[in-house]
Amino acid sequence: MPHVLAGLGADRQLRAIALVGAGFLAARMLIGATSTLFLVSRGLPLQQVIALKGTQAMVILALDVPLSYLADRVGRKVAVCVAGTSGVLWLAMTAYSPDLWWLYVAEAFNAVSFALFNGAYDAILIDRWLTVHPDGRVVDCLTAFTTVSFTVMAVAAGIGGLFGPPDSPAVWWIAASTLTAVTGYAVVGLPSDRASRATVRRGLASDVRTLRAVGRRGGAALGLVVVASVAGQFAYQLLIQFWQPLFTTDLEDRQTGVILSGVFVLILLAQSRAGCLTRRQGAIRTTTICAALFVCFALLQRDEGSGGITTAVALIGAFAALRALLNLCDGELNEMFEGELRATSLSVVSTMVRVSIVVCAPALAPLHTAHGTGVVAWVCLASSLLSGGALALRAMRVAGGGGG
């Protein structure tokens, strides 16, 4: 692990923050490869599982910005610790779950955990990075953390998928115990960042004016980066939901599970190395490479059920390309956002992504029915090209002096 953390520098607190984030994601990833199968084994039809996850998504949509704003006003460390505790309750209640009501309550805790963690954790990580490296690039911090987190997640997903029977709650209890330990470490290991009394006393109206001022200062440049981020996240979330149907094989069921677990681990590892592309290439070159990868991916999906090694390679490349694009987008966004309201600002963008999914999902359903799973690849391609194009245009404006 020390050599994996090397990209974050020698600061002890920064490494502690990275370990908390990686541990939080790894604990969840222990059940990542088998979570849906476990719920089905409990007697839930697939439609009910989708409804359950849809409820979770709506709760996150409602709570993301308010809870991130609360984290900015009270303290991001507190938010991360509460997020960990909520995650433990989700895992434990799902493992126990004597009836459907327990699962819905568990998903509510899961939604709170996600909503609290997403903005607050990124804010505490980046604020510490800028404290240690005042002249450093935020994208370097994000790519270093990507390397750490996705490497650890790949290991966790492999362990959970290979050694955790899908119909057994054992891996859920192990994940809950792991997240409990991570949360305990966060209590003692994360730096305190309680907001000042002046910040706490400041009214909501004043904070809204601050956010508006950030938007005005960012102007067209901020708009381009927001478009790039929303389009890229839309493609990424769509690919997460549909990559398994896109990767079809003629193998027997018992072999397919093992193959899917292996491809999933490779997808995570590819994303862990996406930072190399981000660091070594400029935005325009990165987006060109990513576009080429995605075009290849979409072309391979032109025939329903293409399956096999070529589709696996295309999926791995597509995930890596999107991760590289999103690292660039996140770096640009965090350079523009105010430190005191960083978690709130990030959650506003995240909410825009979720709204785009809610709006576009009904339109995607009939396309999927009419043209098959392969149409998802083309929608992902269009969205990723929009993301890359907006980011490249932003880079050209900077190079030409048209907007910092």
CSV table of C-alpha atoms in Angstrom, one decimal:
chain,number,residue,atom,x,y,z
A,1,MET,CA,0.0,0.0,0.0
A,2,PRO,CA,2.7,2.6,0.7
A,3,HIS,CA,3.8,2.7,-3.0
A,4,VAL,CA,0.2,3.1,-4.0
A,5,LEU,CA,-0.1,6.1,-1.8
A,6,ALA,CA,3.1,7.7,-3.1
A,7,GLY,CA,1.2,10.0,-5.5
A,8,LEU,CA,-0.4,11.7,-2.5
A,9,GLY,CA,2.9,12.8,-1.0
A,10,ALA,CA,4.2,12.4,2.5
A,11,ASP,CA,1.6,14.3,4.5
A,12,ARG,CA,0.2,12.0,7.2
A,13,GLN,CA,-3.3,13.5,7.3
A,14,LEU,CA,-3.6,13.4,3.6
A,15,ARG,CA,-2.8,9.7,3.5
A,16,ALA,CA,-5.2,9.1,6.4
A,17,ILE,CA,-8.0,10.8,4.4
A,18,ALA,CA,-7.1,8.7,1.3
A,19,LEU,CA,-7.2,5.5,3.4
A,20,VAL,CA,-10.6,6.4,4.8
A,21,GLY,CA,-12.0,7.0,1.4
A,22,ALA,CA,-10.5,3.8,-0.1
A,23,GLY,CA,-11.7,1.8,2.9
A,24,PHE,CA,-15.2,3.2,2.6
A,25,LEU,CA,-15.5,2.3,-1.1
A,26,ALA,CA,-13.8,-1.1,-0.6
A,27,ALA,CA,-16.2,-2.2,2.1
A,28,ARG,CA,-19.1,-1.5,-0.2
A,29,MET,CA,-17.4,-3.2,-3.1
A,30,LEU,CA,-17.2,-6.5,-1.1
A,31,ILE,CA,-20.9,-7.0,-2.0
A,32,GLY,CA,-20.7,-5.2,-5.4
A,33,ALA,CA,-20.5,-8.3,-7.5
A,34,THR,CA,-23.3,-10.2,-5.7
A,35,SER,CA,-25.7,-7.6,-4.2
A,36,THR,CA,-28.5,-8.0,-6.8
A,37,LEU,CA,-28.2,-11.8,-6.7
A,38,PHE,CA,-28.4,-11.7,-2.9
A,39,LEU,CA,-31.7,-9.7,-3.0
A,40,VAL,CA,-33.1,-12.1,-5.6
A,41,SER,CA,-32.2,-15.0,-3.4
A,42,ARG,CA,-34.2,-13.4,-0.6
A,43,GLY,CA,-37.3,-13.8,-2.8
A,44,LEU,CA,-37.4,-10.4,-4.5
A,45,PRO,CA,-38.3,-10.5,-8.2
A,46,LEU,CA,-35.9,-8.4,-10.3
A,47,GLN,CA,-38.6,-5.7,-10.8
A,48,GLN,CA,-38.8,-5.3,-7.0
A,49,VAL,CA,-35.0,-4.9,-6.8
A,50,ILE,CA,-35.2,-2.2,-9.5
A,51,ALA,CA,-37.9,-0.5,-7.5
A,52,LEU,CA,-35.9,-0.7,-4.4
A,53,LYS,CA,-32.8,0.9,-6.0
A,54,GLY,CA,-35.1,3.5,-7.6
A,55,THR,CA,-36.3,4.5,-4.2
A,56,GLN,CA,-32.7,4.9,-3.0
A,57,ALA,CA,-31.9,7.1,-6.0
A,58,MET,CA,-34.9,9.4,-5.3
A,59,VAL,CA,-33.9,9.8,-1.7
A,60,ILE,CA,-30.3,10.6,-2.7
A,61,LEU,CA,-31.7,13.1,-5.2
A,62,ALA,CA,-33.7,14.8,-2.5
A,63,LEU,CA,-31.0,14.8,0.2
A,64,ASP,CA,-27.7,15.3,-1.7
A,65,VAL,CA,-27.6,19.1,-1.7
A,66,PRO,CA,-29.1,19.7,1.8
A,67,LEU,CA,-26.8,17.2,3.5
A,68,SER,CA,-23.7,18.5,1.7
A,69,TYR,CA,-24.7,22.0,2.7
A,70,LEU,CA,-25.0,20.8,6.3
A,71,ALA,CA,-21.5,19.2,6.0
A,72,ASP,CA,-20.1,22.5,4.8
A,73,ARG,CA,-21.7,24.4,7.7
A,74,VAL,CA,-21.0,21.9,10.5
A,75,GLY,CA,-17.9,20.0,9.4
A,76,ARG,CA,-17.0,17.5,6.7
A,77,LYS,CA,-15.3,15.0,9.2
A,78,VAL,CA,-18.6,14.7,11.1
A,79,ALA,CA,-20.4,14.1,7.8
A,80,VAL,CA,-18.0,11.4,6.7
A,81,CYS,CA,-18.3,9.6,10.1
A,82,VAL,CA,-22.1,9.7,10.0
A,83,ALA,CA,-22.0,8.5,6.4
A,84,GLY,CA,-19.9,5.5,7.5
A,85,THR,CA,-22.4,4.8,10.3
A,86,SER,CA,-25.3,4.9,8.0
A,87,GLY,CA,-23.5,2.6,5.6
A,88,VAL,CA,-23.0,0.1,8.4
A,89,LEU,CA,-26.7,0.2,9.2
A,90,TRP,CA,-27.5,-0.4,5.5
A,91,LEU,CA,-25.3,-3.5,5.3
A,92,ALA,CA,-26.4,-5.0,8.6
A,93,MET,CA,-30.1,-4.4,8.0
A,94,THR,CA,-29.9,-5.9,4.5
A,95,ALA,CA,-28.0,-8.9,5.8
A,96,TYR,CA,-30.7,-9.5,8.5
A,97,SER,CA,-33.8,-8.3,6.5
A,98,PRO,CA,-36.6,-10.6,7.7
A,99,ASP,CA,-39.0,-8.8,5.3
A,100,LEU,CA,-39.2,-6.2,2.5
A,101,TRP,CA,-39.8,-3.4,5.0
A,102,TRP,CA,-36.4,-3.8,6.4
A,103,LEU,CA,-34.8,-3.6,3.0
A,104,TYR,CA,-36.5,-0.3,2.2
A,105,VAL,CA,-35.4,1.2,5.5
A,106,ALA,CA,-31.9,-0.2,4.8
A,107,GLU,CA,-31.8,1.5,1.4
A,108,ALA,CA,-32.9,4.8,3.1
A,109,PHE,CA,-29.7,4.5,5.3
A,110,ASN,CA,-27.7,3.7,2.1
A,111,ALA,CA,-29.0,6.8,0.4
A,112,VAL,CA,-28.1,9.0,3.4
A,113,SER,CA,-24.7,7.4,3.5
A,114,PHE,CA,-24.1,8.2,-0.2
A,115,ALA,CA,-25.5,11.7,0.0
A,116,LEU,CA,-23.4,12.6,3.0
A,117,PHE,CA,-20.2,11.0,1.8
A,118,ASN,CA,-20.0,12.1,-1.8
A,119,GLY,CA,-19.6,15.9,-1.5
A,120,ALA,CA,-18.1,16.0,2.0
A,121,TYR,CA,-15.3,13.5,1.3
A,122,ASP,CA,-14.2,15.1,-1.9
A,123,ALA,CA,-14.2,18.5,-0.1
A,124,ILE,CA,-12.1,17.3,2.8
A,125,LEU,CA,-9.6,15.5,0.5
A,126,ILE,CA,-9.1,18.5,-1.8
A,127,ASP,CA,-9.0,21.1,1.0
A,128,ARG,CA,-6.2,19.1,2.6
A,129,TRP,CA,-4.4,18.7,-0.7
A,130,LEU,CA,-4.5,22.4,-1.4
A,131,THR,CA,-3.2,23.1,2.1
A,132,VAL,CA,-0.2,20.8,1.6
A,133,HIS,CA,0.3,21.8,-2.1
A,134,PRO,CA,-1.0,25.4,-2.4
A,135,ASP,CA,0.4,25.6,-6.0
A,136,GLY,CA,-0.5,22.1,-7.0
A,137,ARG,CA,-3.2,21.0,-9.5
A,138,VAL,CA,-6.4,19.5,-8.0
A,139,VAL,CA,-6.5,16.9,-10.9
A,140,ASP,CA,-3.2,15.5,-9.6
A,141,CYS,CA,-4.8,14.8,-6.2
A,142,LEU,CA,-7.9,13.2,-7.8
A,143,THR,CA,-5.9,11.0,-10.1
A,144,ALA,CA,-3.7,9.8,-7.3
A,145,PHE,CA,-6.7,9.0,-5.2
A,146,THR,CA,-8.3,7.2,-8.2
A,147,THR,CA,-5.3,5.0,-8.3
A,148,VAL,CA,-5.6,4.1,-4.6
A,149,SER,CA,-9.3,3.7,-4.4
A,150,PHE,CA,-9.9,1.7,-7.6
A,151,THR,CA,-7.0,-0.7,-6.8
A,152,VAL,CA,-8.4,-1.4,-3.4
A,153,MET,CA,-11.9,-1.7,-4.8
A,154,ALA,CA,-10.7,-4.2,-7.4
A,155,VAL,CA,-9.2,-6.4,-4.7
A,156,ALA,CA,-12.3,-6.2,-2.6
A,157,ALA,CA,-14.6,-7.0,-5.5
A,158,GLY,CA,-12.5,-10.0,-6.4
A,159,ILE,CA,-12.6,-11.3,-2.8
A,160,GLY,CA,-16.3,-10.7,-2.4
A,161,GLY,CA,-17.2,-12.2,-5.8
A,162,LEU,CA,-15.0,-15.3,-5.5
A,163,PHE,CA,-15.5,-16.2,-1.8
A,164,GLY,CA,-18.9,-14.8,-1.0
A,165,PRO,CA,-21.8,-17.0,-2.0
A,166,PRO,CA,-24.5,-14.8,-3.6
A,167,ASP,CA,-27.3,-16.3,-1.5
A,168,SER,CA,-25.3,-16.0,1.8
A,169,PRO,CA,-25.5,-12.9,4.1
A,170,ALA,CA,-22.0,-13.6,5.4
A,171,VAL,CA,-20.2,-11.2,3.0
A,172,TRP,CA,-22.7,-8.5,4.0
A,173,TRP,CA,-21.8,-8.9,7.7
A,174,ILE,CA,-18.1,-8.9,6.7
A,175,ALA,CA,-18.6,-5.7,4.8
A,176,ALA,CA,-20.5,-4.2,7.7
A,177,SER,CA,-17.6,-5.1,10.1
A,178,THR,CA,-15.1,-3.6,7.6
A,179,LEU,CA,-17.0,-0.4,7.3
A,180,THR,CA,-17.3,-0.2,11.1
A,181,ALA,CA,-13.5,-0.4,11.4
A,182,VAL,CA,-13.1,2.3,8.7
A,183,THR,CA,-15.5,4.6,10.4
A,184,GLY,CA,-13.7,4.1,13.7
A,185,TYR,CA,-10.4,5.0,12.0
A,186,ALA,CA,-12.1,8.1,10.5
A,187,VAL,CA,-13.1,9.3,13.9
A,188,VAL,CA,-9.5,9.4,15.1
A,189,GLY,CA,-7.6,9.7,11.8
A,190,LEU,CA,-9.4,12.5,9.9
A,191,PRO,CA,-8.3,16.1,10.5
A,192,SER,CA,-10.9,18.2,12.3
A,193,ASP,CA,-12.5,20.8,10.0
A,194,ARG,CA,-15.3,22.3,12.1
A,195,ALA,CA,-16.6,25.4,10.5
A,196,SER,CA,-15.8,28.7,12.2
A,197,ARG,CA,-18.5,30.4,14.3
A,198,ALA,CA,-18.8,33.2,11.7
A,199,THR,CA,-19.4,30.6,9.0
A,200,VAL,CA,-22.1,28.8,11.1
A,201,ARG,CA,-23.9,32.0,11.9
A,202,ARG,CA,-23.9,33.1,8.3
A,203,GLY,CA,-27.3,32.9,6.8
A,204,LEU,CA,-28.6,30.7,3.9
A,205,ALA,CA,-29.2,33.8,1.8
A,206,SER,CA,-25.5,34.8,2.1
A,207,ASP,CA,-24.4,31.3,1.0
A,208,VAL,CA,-26.7,31.4,-2.0
A,209,ARG,CA,-25.2,34.7,-3.0
A,210,THR,CA,-21.8,33.2,-2.7
A,211,LEU,CA,-22.7,30.3,-5.0
A,212,ARG,CA,-24.2,32.7,-7.5
A,213,ALA,CA,-21.0,34.8,-7.5
A,214,VAL,CA,-19.0,31.6,-8.2
A,215,GLY,CA,-21.3,31.0,-11.2
A,216,ARG,CA,-20.9,34.5,-12.5
A,217,ARG,CA,-17.1,34.4,-12.1
A,218,GLY,CA,-16.9,31.0,-13.9
A,219,GLY,CA,-19.0,32.2,-16.8
A,220,ALA,CA,-18.9,30.2,-20.0
A,221,ALA,CA,-15.8,28.3,-18.8
A,222,LEU,CA,-17.6,26.9,-15.8
A,223,GLY,CA,-20.6,26.1,-18.0
A,224,LEU,CA,-18.5,24.0,-20.3
A,225,VAL,CA,-17.0,22.1,-17.5
A,226,VAL,CA,-20.4,21.5,-15.9
A,227,VAL,CA,-21.7,20.2,-19.3
A,228,ALA,CA,-18.7,18.0,-19.6
A,229,SER,CA,-19.1,16.6,-16.1
A,230,VAL,CA,-22.9,16.0,-16.3
A,231,ALA,CA,-22.6,14.3,-19.8
A,232,GLY,CA,-19.6,12.2,-18.6
A,233,GLN,CA,-21.3,11.1,-15.4
A,234,PHE,CA,-24.5,10.3,-17.3
A,235,ALA,CA,-22.5,8.0,-19.7
A,236,TYR,CA,-20.7,6.5,-16.7
A,237,GLN,CA,-23.8,5.7,-14.7
A,238,LEU,CA,-25.5,4.3,-17.8
A,239,LEU,CA,-22.5,2.0,-18.4
A,240,ILE,CA,-22.5,0.9,-14.8
A,241,GLN,CA,-26.1,-0.2,-15.0
A,242,PHE,CA,-25.9,-2.0,-18.4
A,243,TRP,CA,-22.3,-3.4,-18.7
A,244,GLN,CA,-23.3,-6.9,-17.7
A,245,PRO,CA,-26.1,-7.2,-20.3
A,246,LEU,CA,-23.7,-5.7,-22.9
A,247,PHE,CA,-21.1,-8.4,-22.0
A,248,THR,CA,-23.0,-11.4,-23.2
A,249,THR,CA,-21.5,-14.9,-23.6
A,250,ASP,CA,-22.7,-18.4,-24.5
A,251,LEU,CA,-21.1,-19.9,-21.4
A,252,GLU,CA,-23.0,-21.8,-18.8
A,253,ASP,CA,-24.4,-20.0,-15.8
A,254,ARG,CA,-21.8,-21.3,-13.4
A,255,GLN,CA,-19.0,-20.1,-15.7
A,256,THR,CA,-20.7,-16.8,-16.5
A,257,GLY,CA,-20.6,-15.7,-12.8
A,258,VAL,CA,-16.8,-16.3,-12.6
A,259,ILE,CA,-16.2,-14.5,-15.9
A,260,LEU,CA,-18.3,-11.5,-14.9
A,261,SER,CA,-16.4,-11.2,-11.6
A,262,GLY,CA,-13.1,-11.3,-13.5
A,263,VAL,CA,-14.1,-8.7,-16.0
A,264,PHE,CA,-15.5,-6.5,-13.2
A,265,VAL,CA,-12.1,-6.6,-11.4
A,266,LEU,CA,-10.3,-5.7,-14.7
A,267,ILE,CA,-12.7,-2.8,-15.2
A,268,LEU,CA,-11.8,-1.4,-11.7
A,269,LEU,CA,-8.1,-1.9,-12.3
A,270,ALA,CA,-8.3,-0.1,-15.6
A,271,GLN,CA,-10.0,2.8,-13.9
A,272,SER,CA,-7.2,2.9,-11.3
A,273,ARG,CA,-4.7,3.4,-14.1
A,274,ALA,CA,-6.7,6.0,-15.9
A,275,GLY,CA,-4.9,8.6,-13.9
A,276,CYS,CA,-1.7,7.9,-15.9
A,277,LEU,CA,-3.6,9.1,-19.0
A,278,THR,CA,-4.8,12.2,-17.2
A,279,ARG,CA,-1.4,13.2,-15.9
A,280,ARG,CA,0.7,12.5,-19.0
A,281,GLN,CA,-1.7,14.0,-21.6
A,282,GLY,CA,-3.3,17.3,-21.9
A,283,ALA,CA,-7.1,17.7,-22.0
A,284,ILE,CA,-7.4,17.7,-25.8
A,285,ARG,CA,-5.2,14.6,-26.2
A,286,THR,CA,-7.0,12.8,-23.4
A,287,THR,CA,-10.4,13.5,-24.9
A,288,THR,CA,-9.2,12.4,-28.4
A,289,ILE,CA,-7.9,9.1,-27.0
A,290,CYS,CA,-11.1,8.6,-25.0
A,291,ALA,CA,-13.3,9.3,-28.0
A,292,ALA,CA,-11.4,6.8,-30.1
A,293,LEU,CA,-11.8,4.1,-27.3
A,294,PHE,CA,-15.5,4.8,-27.1
A,295,VAL,CA,-16.1,4.7,-30.9
A,296,CYS,CA,-14.4,1.3,-30.9
A,297,PHE,CA,-16.7,0.2,-28.0
A,298,ALA,CA,-19.9,1.4,-29.8
A,299,LEU,CA,-18.9,-0.3,-33.1
A,300,LEU,CA,-18.3,-3.6,-31.3
A,301,GLN,CA,-21.9,-3.3,-29.9
A,302,ARG,CA,-23.5,-2.9,-33.3
A,303,ASP,CA,-24.5,-6.6,-33.3
A,304,GLU,CA,-26.6,-7.9,-30.4
A,305,GLY,CA,-24.8,-10.4,-28.3
A,306,SER,CA,-21.3,-9.9,-29.7
A,307,GLY,CA,-19.8,-11.0,-26.4
A,308,GLY,CA,-16.4,-12.6,-25.9
A,309,ILE,CA,-13.0,-11.1,-25.4
A,310,THR,CA,-13.4,-8.2,-27.8
A,311,THR,CA,-16.4,-6.9,-25.9
A,312,ALA,CA,-14.6,-7.3,-22.6
A,313,VAL,CA,-11.6,-5.3,-23.9
A,314,ALA,CA,-14.0,-2.7,-25.3
A,315,LEU,CA,-15.8,-2.3,-22.0
A,316,ILE,CA,-12.6,-2.1,-20.0
A,317,GLY,CA,-11.4,0.6,-22.4
A,318,ALA,CA,-14.7,2.5,-22.2
A,319,PHE,CA,-14.6,2.6,-18.4
A,320,ALA,CA,-11.0,3.7,-18.3
A,321,ALA,CA,-11.7,6.5,-20.9
A,322,LEU,CA,-14.7,7.8,-18.9
A,323,ARG,CA,-12.7,7.7,-15.7
A,324,ALA,CA,-9.9,9.8,-17.3
A,325,LEU,CA,-12.5,12.3,-18.6
A,326,LEU,CA,-14.2,12.5,-15.2
A,327,ASN,CA,-10.9,13.1,-13.4
A,328,LEU,CA,-10.2,16.1,-15.7
A,329,CYS,CA,-13.8,17.4,-15.1
A,330,ASP,CA,-13.6,17.0,-11.3
A,331,GLY,CA,-10.2,18.7,-11.3
A,332,GLU,CA,-11.5,21.7,-13.3
A,333,LEU,CA,-14.6,22.0,-11.2
A,334,ASN,CA,-12.8,22.0,-7.9
A,335,GLU,CA,-10.4,24.7,-9.2
A,336,MET,CA,-13.4,26.9,-9.7
A,337,PHE,CA,-15.4,26.2,-6.6
A,338,GLU,CA,-15.2,28.0,-3.3
A,339,GLY,CA,-13.5,26.0,-0.5
A,340,GLU,CA,-16.1,26.9,2.2
A,341,LEU,CA,-19.0,25.6,0.0
A,342,ARG,CA,-17.1,23.0,-2.0
A,343,ALA,CA,-19.3,20.0,-0.8
A,344,THR,CA,-22.5,21.9,-1.7
A,345,SER,CA,-21.2,23.0,-5.1
A,346,LEU,CA,-20.1,19.4,-6.0
A,347,SER,CA,-23.5,18.1,-4.9
A,348,VAL,CA,-25.3,20.6,-7.1
A,349,VAL,CA,-23.5,19.1,-10.1
A,350,SER,CA,-24.2,15.6,-8.8
A,351,THR,CA,-27.9,16.4,-8.5
A,352,MET,CA,-27.9,17.7,-12.1
A,353,VAL,CA,-26.5,14.3,-13.2
A,354,ARG,CA,-29.3,12.5,-11.3
A,355,VAL,CA,-32.0,14.7,-12.8
A,356,SER,CA,-30.6,14.0,-16.3
A,357,ILE,CA,-30.9,10.3,-15.6
A,358,VAL,CA,-34.4,10.6,-14.3
A,359,VAL,CA,-35.5,12.6,-17.3
A,360,CYS,CA,-33.7,10.5,-20.0
A,361,ALA,CA,-34.4,7.0,-18.6
A,362,PRO,CA,-38.0,6.9,-19.7
A,363,ALA,CA,-36.9,7.8,-23.3
A,364,LEU,CA,-34.2,5.1,-23.2
A,365,ALA,CA,-36.6,2.3,-22.3
A,366,PRO,CA,-38.5,2.2,-25.6
A,367,LEU,CA,-35.2,2.5,-27.5
A,368,HIS,CA,-33.9,-0.5,-25.6
A,369,THR,CA,-37.0,-2.5,-26.3
A,370,ALA,CA,-37.0,-1.6,-30.0
A,371,HIS,CA,-33.3,-1.9,-30.8
A,372,GLY,CA,-31.8,-4.1,-28.0
A,373,THR,CA,-29.1,-3.6,-25.4
A,374,GLY,CA,-26.6,-2.4,-28.0
A,375,VAL,CA,-28.4,0.9,-28.3
A,376,VAL,CA,-27.0,1.7,-24.8
A,377,ALA,CA,-23.5,1.7,-26.2
A,378,TRP,CA,-24.5,4.4,-28.8
A,379,VAL,CA,-26.2,6.6,-26.2
A,380,CYS,CA,-23.0,6.3,-24.0
A,381,LEU,CA,-21.0,7.2,-27.1
A,382,ALA,CA,-23.0,10.3,-27.8
A,383,SER,CA,-22.9,11.4,-24.1
A,384,SER,CA,-19.2,10.8,-23.8
A,385,LEU,CA,-18.5,12.7,-27.0
A,386,LEU,CA,-20.5,15.6,-25.7
A,387,SER,CA,-18.4,15.5,-22.5
A,388,GLY,CA,-15.1,15.2,-24.3
A,389,GLY,CA,-16.1,18.0,-26.7
A,390,ALA,CA,-17.0,20.4,-24.0
A,391,LEU,CA,-13.8,19.7,-22.1
A,392,ALA,CA,-11.7,20.1,-25.2
A,393,LEU,CA,-13.4,23.4,-26.0
A,394,ARG,CA,-12.7,24.5,-22.5
A,395,ALA,CA,-9.0,23.6,-23.0
A,396,MET,CA,-8.8,25.5,-26.3
A,397,ARG,CA,-10.3,28.6,-24.7
A,398,VAL,CA,-7.6,28.4,-22.0
A,399,ALA,CA,-4.8,27.9,-24.5
A,400,GLY,CA,-6.1,30.8,-26.6
A,401,GLY,CA,-6.6,33.0,-23.5
A,402,GLY,CA,-10.3,33.0,-23.9
A,403,GLY,CA,-11.1,32.1,-20.3
A,404,GLY,CA,-9.1,30.9,-17.4
